[in-house]
C-alpha cells in the first residue's frame, strides 16, 4: 500500500487549500481513511476520518465546520478541503488508512506528508 499526498503550500489566514491522497496498490474502498497532522513541538493529531462507503465522517473539534473530508473510490483518492485556515493549522499533513474512522486508530499505511503553512 502506498499513499501519496499533495496540495500543501503557503496560504494566508482565512484562505483555503485542498489536500489530495492517492492510494496505490489498494483495493478501492477497502479501508476507512483519515487525515492527521503533526506540528513542531506537538503530538500527532487526528484531523478527520471517513468510512469506506463515505457514509460517515468524523472531525476533530478544532477543525469542525472548516475542514471537509471526502473520497472517490473509483479514483482511489481522498481529499481534505480546508477552509478558513488559521495559523494554528500549520503542520505537516498525512493521510493514512484507518481501523476506525471515529477513533482515528491508524491501520499502518501512511503517506509521506505534505506541508501546510498558514501565515497571519
XYZ file of N, CA, C and O in Angstrom:
480
model
N 0.839 -1.195 0.000
C 0.000 0.000 0.000
C 0.873 1.245 0.000
O 1.809 1.361 0.797
N 0.588 2.146 -0.906
C 1.324 3.408 -0.960
C 0.320 4.543 -0.999
O -0.643 4.511 -1.759
N 0.562 5.540 -0.161
C -0.297 6.719 -0.115
C 0.537 7.929 -0.499
O 1.614 8.145 0.069
N 0.039 8.728 -1.424
C 0.798 9.872 -1.923
C -0.041 11.129 -1.760
O -1.075 11.276 -2.418
N 0.423 12.028 -0.869
C -0.299 13.274 -0.635
C 0.228 14.385 -1.529
O 1.395 14.376 -1.935
N -0.634 15.350 -1.777
C -0.247 16.560 -2.498
C -1.218 17.665 -2.129
O -2.259 17.407 -1.512
N -0.858 18.889 -2.503
C -1.770 20.008 -2.318
C -1.402 20.974 -1.218
O -2.063 21.995 -1.032
N -0.346 20.667 -0.463
C 0.055 21.586 0.585
C 0.665 22.851 0.004
O 0.890 22.961 -1.198
N 0.932 23.806 0.890
C 1.545 25.045 0.440
C 1.428 26.120 1.485
O 1.098 25.858 2.647
N 1.721 27.333 1.052
C 1.666 28.505 1.918
C 0.410 29.300 1.575
O 0.157 29.600 0.401
N -0.358 29.656 2.600
C -1.600 30.390 2.391
C -1.777 31.375 3.534
O -1.296 31.128 4.650
N -2.448 32.465 3.264
C -2.732 33.434 4.314
C -3.903 32.972 5.165
O -4.762 32.198 4.711
N -3.931 33.440 6.378
C -5.043 33.129 7.268
C -6.364 33.513 6.598
O -6.465 34.562 5.954
N -7.337 32.626 6.745
C -8.619 32.827 6.099
C -8.732 32.182 4.738
O -9.827 32.095 4.174
N -7.609 31.728 4.214
C -7.591 31.115 2.899
C -7.957 29.644 2.933
O -8.341 29.097 3.982
N -7.824 29.011 1.769
C -8.218 27.605 1.613
C -7.133 26.805 0.904
O -6.366 27.350 0.099
N -7.100 25.537 1.201
C -6.255 24.578 0.489
C -7.027 23.273 0.381
O -7.870 22.961 1.232
N -6.705 22.503 -0.651
C -7.313 21.182 -0.810
C -6.202 20.159 -0.935
O -5.423 20.192 -1.886
N -6.130 19.267 0.026
C -5.135 18.201 0.011
C -5.724 16.970 -0.665
O -6.908 16.669 -0.513
N -4.854 16.270 -1.390
C -5.255 15.023 -2.049
C -4.381 13.885 -1.566
O -3.209 14.081 -1.252
N -4.952 12.696 -1.534
C -4.216 11.496 -1.152
C -4.618 10.391 -2.107
O -5.766 9.946 -2.092
N -3.674 9.978 -2.947
C -3.919 8.895 -3.889
C -3.402 7.602 -3.290
O -2.268 7.533 -2.805
N -4.240 6.582 -3.327
C -3.884 5.278 -2.778
C -3.453 4.354 -3.912
O -4.226 4.132 -4.847
N -2.244 3.835 -3.816
C -1.710 2.955 -4.840
C -1.580 1.556 -4.263
O -1.094 1.381 -3.150
N -2.061 0.571 -5.023
C -1.955 -0.807 -4.554
C -2.988 -1.157 -3.511
O -2.785 -2.103 -2.742
N -4.088 -0.412 -3.496
C -5.155 -0.634 -2.522
C -6.433 -0.970 -3.263
O -6.769 -0.309 -4.243
N -7.129 -1.977 -2.799
C -8.444 -2.274 -3.354
C -9.362 -1.088 -3.075
O -9.467 -0.653 -1.929
N -10.011 -0.524 -4.101
C -10.865 0.650 -3.886
C -11.871 0.420 -2.784
O -12.574 -0.587 -2.767
N -11.913 1.357 -1.827
C -12.888 1.261 -0.755
C -12.570 0.236 0.311
O -13.413 -0.069 1.152
N -11.353 -0.282 0.327
C -11.027 -1.344 1.276
C -10.875 -0.816 2.702
O -11.049 -1.570 3.659
N -10.532 0.458 2.845
C -10.219 0.992 4.164
C -11.012 2.254 4.467
O -11.310 3.047 3.562
N -11.268 2.458 5.760
C -11.589 3.814 6.201
C -10.298 4.613 6.054
O -9.192 4.062 6.149
N -10.434 5.889 5.789
C -9.263 6.732 5.565
C -9.313 7.956 6.463
O -10.407 8.422 6.841
N -8.159 8.476 6.769
C -8.114 9.636 7.631
C -6.975 10.570 7.307
O -6.060 10.222 6.561
N -7.065 11.746 7.864
C -6.004 12.749 7.784
C -5.528 13.072 9.203
O -6.358 13.201 10.131
N -4.215 13.189 9.320
C -3.584 13.576 10.569
C -2.684 14.766 10.284
O -2.362 15.058 9.138
N -2.255 15.433 11.354
C -1.270 16.486 11.187
C -0.299 16.460 12.360
O -0.624 16.004 13.457
N 0.898 16.976 12.069
C 1.949 16.989 13.074
C 2.658 18.327 12.985
O 3.300 18.628 11.971
N 2.506 19.119 14.035
C 3.155 20.421 14.098
C 4.389 20.320 14.981
O 4.425 19.495 15.908
N 5.399 21.141 14.738
C 6.615 21.104 15.556
C 6.305 21.310 17.032
O 5.543 22.197 17.407
N 6.861 20.433 17.866
C 6.674 20.565 19.300
C 5.355 20.045 19.821
O 5.068 20.140 21.010
N 4.549 19.487 18.924
C 3.244 18.955 19.333
C 3.140 17.478 18.943
O 3.884 16.995 18.092
N 2.191 16.809 19.558
C 1.943 15.422 19.196
C 1.148 15.362 17.893
O 0.434 16.297 17.532
N 1.259 14.215 17.235
C 0.451 13.994 16.037
C -1.021 14.060 16.403
O -1.435 13.528 17.430
N -1.819 14.672 15.547
C -3.217 14.920 15.845
C -4.106 14.342 14.751
O -3.856 14.568 13.564
N -5.135 13.631 15.148
C -6.141 13.144 14.210
C -7.005 14.320 13.782
O -7.530 15.044 14.632
N -7.178 14.507 12.488
C -7.920 15.646 11.966
C -9.306 15.242 11.477
O -10.303 15.876 11.828
N -9.370 14.192 10.672
C -10.659 13.796 10.081
C -10.586 12.359 9.599
O -9.524 11.878 9.215
N -11.742 11.692 9.611
C -11.817 10.317 9.121
C -13.094 10.111 8.326
O -14.091 10.831 8.522
N -13.069 9.123 7.441
C -14.233 8.830 6.607
C -14.310 7.325 6.391
O -13.294 6.656 6.231
N -15.527 6.798 6.414
C -15.709 5.366 6.201
C -15.471 5.006 4.735
O -15.461 5.868 3.858
N -15.338 3.694 4.481
C -15.028 3.251 3.131
C -16.129 3.627 2.145
O -15.866 3.878 0.962
N -17.381 3.706 2.646
C -18.520 3.968 1.762
C -18.962 5.430 1.789
O -20.021 5.771 1.262
N -18.170 6.297 2.454
C -18.429 7.740 2.514
C -19.646 8.113 3.349
O -20.010 9.285 3.413
N -20.253 7.161 4.006
C -21.485 7.447 4.735
C -21.215 8.270 5.991
O -21.992 9.143 6.363
N -20.122 7.968 6.664
C -19.836 8.620 7.946
C -18.485 9.325 7.922
O -17.521 8.830 7.345
N -18.468 10.469 8.598
C -17.228 11.221 8.761
C -17.072 11.640 10.220
O -18.038 11.675 10.983
N -15.848 11.959 10.576
C -15.534 12.380 11.948
C -14.476 13.467 11.865
O -13.535 13.361 11.074
N -14.631 14.510 12.669
C -13.680 15.615 12.660
C -13.221 15.938 14.076
O -13.992 15.819 15.038
N -11.985 16.387 14.169
C -11.512 16.948 15.419
C -12.289 18.228 15.689
O -12.684 18.951 14.754
N -12.496 18.523 16.957
C -13.302 19.690 17.318
C -12.717 20.989 16.756
O -13.474 21.894 16.383
N -11.409 21.071 16.688
C -10.799 22.336 16.273
C -10.800 22.553 14.763
O -10.337 23.604 14.296
N -11.311 21.597 13.987
C -11.433 21.811 12.543
C -12.871 21.668 12.067
O -13.166 21.941 10.896
N -13.740 21.252 12.949
C -15.139 21.021 12.584
C -15.756 22.305 12.032
O -15.605 23.381 12.611
N -16.433 22.176 10.917
C -17.048 23.338 10.282
C -16.130 24.070 9.325
O -16.578 24.926 8.555
N -14.836 23.758 9.357
C -13.867 24.410 8.466
C -13.262 23.427 7.469
O -12.940 23.806 6.341
N -13.088 22.177 7.883
C -12.478 21.156 7.041
C -13.543 20.150 6.608
O -14.480 19.858 7.352
N -13.356 19.605 5.413
C -14.261 18.584 4.889
C -13.451 17.456 4.261
O -12.632 17.705 3.371
N -13.695 16.249 4.728
C -13.042 15.076 4.147
C -13.999 14.417 3.166
O -15.217 14.361 3.405
N -13.456 13.943 2.059
C -14.275 13.264 1.059
C -13.410 12.228 0.346
O -12.181 12.234 0.493
N -14.061 11.365 -0.425
C -13.308 10.344 -1.153
C -14.075 9.921 -2.382
O -15.310 10.036 -2.451
N -13.324 9.408 -3.340
C -13.894 8.821 -4.547
C -13.163 7.494 -4.752
O -11.989 7.484 -5.150
N -13.828 6.404 -4.458
C -13.183 5.098 -4.538
C -12.818 4.724 -5.974
O -11.852 3.988 -6.195
N -13.573 5.230 -6.930
C -13.258 4.944 -8.330
C -11.908 5.550 -8.722
O -11.220 5.048 -9.606
N -11.541 6.642 -8.034
C -10.265 7.302 -8.296
C -9.222 6.958 -7.244
O -8.101 7.473 -7.304
N -9.585 6.133 -6.287
C -8.676 5.780 -5.189
C -8.083 7.027 -4.535
O -6.889 7.074 -4.206
N -8.903 8.015 -4.342
C -8.422 9.300 -3.841
C -9.278 9.780 -2.672
O -10.493 9.615 -2.672
N -8.591 10.373 -1.698
C -9.233 11.015 -0.558
C -8.782 12.476 -0.552
O -7.616 12.761 -0.822
N -9.688 13.372 -0.227
C -9.373 14.789 -0.189
C -9.639 15.366 1.203
O -10.477 14.840 1.958
N -8.947 16.434 1.505
C -9.245 17.225 2.689
C -9.344 18.681 2.237
O -8.337 19.301 1.907
N -10.561 19.186 2.192
C -10.791 20.579 1.867
C -10.679 21.386 3.150
O -11.404 21.130 4.115
N -9.768 22.352 3.136
C -9.512 23.146 4.341
C -9.848 24.601 4.042
O -9.207 25.228 3.191
N -10.846 25.116 4.720
C -11.285 26.498 4.552
C -11.062 27.273 5.846
O -10.878 26.682 6.910
N -11.116 28.578 5.736
C -10.942 29.451 6.908
C -9.709 29.050 7.715
O -9.759 28.920 8.942
N -8.613 28.863 7.025
C -7.393 28.386 7.676
C -6.864 29.393 8.675
O -6.979 30.618 8.487
N -6.267 28.852 9.734
C -5.695 29.646 10.809
C -4.214 29.318 10.936
O -3.789 28.212 10.572
N -3.434 30.237 11.495
C -2.007 29.932 11.691
C -1.777 28.647 12.487
O -0.813 27.920 12.229
N -2.662 28.342 13.416
C -2.504 27.120 14.217
C -2.780 25.849 13.425
O -2.579 24.745 13.929
N -3.237 25.967 12.180
C -3.389 24.803 11.311
C -2.073 24.423 10.637
O -2.000 23.391 9.953
N -1.056 25.238 10.825
C 0.250 24.952 10.225
C 0.813 23.641 10.756
O 0.901 23.433 11.969
N 1.144 22.735 9.846
C 1.630 21.413 10.221
C 1.961 20.632 8.952
O 1.633 21.065 7.842
N 2.579 19.480 9.143
C 2.692 18.509 8.061
C 1.451 17.616 8.155
O 1.148 17.079 9.223
N 0.758 17.485 7.035
C -0.476 16.706 6.987
C -0.213 15.358 6.325
O 0.443 15.287 5.279
N -0.747 14.316 6.944
C -0.566 12.951 6.459
C -1.924 12.291 6.253
O -2.830 12.473 7.057
N -2.031 11.499 5.211
C -3.195 10.629 5.111
C -2.776 9.220 5.534
O -1.595 8.863 5.484
N -3.769 8.456 5.969
C -3.488 7.128 6.482
C -4.721 6.244 6.356
O -5.854 6.742 6.356
N -4.488 4.960 6.254
C -5.593 4.013 6.358
C -5.960 3.872 7.836
O -5.093 3.980 8.713
N -7.239 3.657 8.100
C -7.726 3.606 9.478
C -8.375 2.267 9.810
O -9.023 1.648 8.967
N -8.242 1.889 11.074
C -9.018 0.772 11.604
C -10.422 1.229 11.962
O -11.378 0.466 11.855
N -10.539 2.477 12.395
C -11.809 3.008 12.880
C -11.849 4.495 12.555
O -10.985 5.240 13.037
N -12.832 4.933 11.780
C -12.874 6.331 11.361
C -13.199 7.256 12.542
O -12.900 8.440 12.512
N -13.824 6.720 13.603
C -14.223 7.567 14.732
C -13.057 7.834 15.664
O -12.840 8.971 16.083
N -12.310 6.808 15.987
C -11.196 6.987 16.913
C -9.940 7.469 16.212
O -9.019 7.980 16.848
N -9.912 7.278 14.899
C -8.707 7.643 14.168
C -7.564 6.672 14.358
O -6.414 7.016 14.087
N -7.855 5.477 14.828
C -6.803 4.486 15.005
C -6.246 4.086 13.645
O -6.983 3.541 12.811
N -4.968 4.361 13.393
C -4.402 4.031 12.083
C -4.176 2.536 11.935
O -3.966 1.831 12.923
N -4.208 2.068 10.711
C -4.020 0.631 10.467
C -2.655 0.330 9.876
O -2.370 -0.827 9.595
N -1.825 1.359 9.687
C -0.439 1.063 9.351
C 0.122 1.720 8.115
O 1.338 1.894 8.015
N -0.714 2.111 7.166
C -0.200 2.724 5.941
C -0.279 4.238 6.056
O -1.329 4.787 6.387
N 0.850 4.912 5.746
C 0.942 6.367 5.855
C 1.529 6.934 4.575
O 2.365 6.297 3.928
N 1.113 8.158 4.285
C 1.752 8.873 3.205
C 3.020 9.557 3.704
O 3.372 9.470 4.883
N 3.676 10.264 2.793
C 4.938 10.921 3.134
C 4.725 12.283 3.768
O 5.654 12.865 4.340
N 3.514 12.808 3.676
C 3.199 14.091 4.288
C 3.314 15.247 3.319
O 4.098 15.202 2.368
N 2.526 16.271 3.568
C 2.582 17.494 2.775
C 2.482 18.685 3.734
O 1.657 18.690 4.642
N 3.364 19.655 3.537
C 3.454 20.793 4.459
C 2.364 21.816 4.152
O 2.191 22.225 3.001
N 1.687 22.225 5.207
C 0.719 23.321 5.123
C 1.194 24.421 6.064
O 1.416 24.165 7.250
N 1.372 25.618 5.521
C 1.799 26.752 6.318
C 0.801 27.879 6.143
O 0.515 28.289 5.017
N 0.269 28.343 7.272
C -0.718 29.415 7.243
C -0.104 30.649 7.899
O 0.261 30.616 9.075
N 0.024 31.709 7.138
C 0.621 32.940 7.661
C -0.463 33.863 8.218
O -1.585 33.887 7.729
N -0.076 34.607 9.225
C -1.050 35.513 9.862
C -1.090 36.864 9.174
O -0.267 37.182 8.339
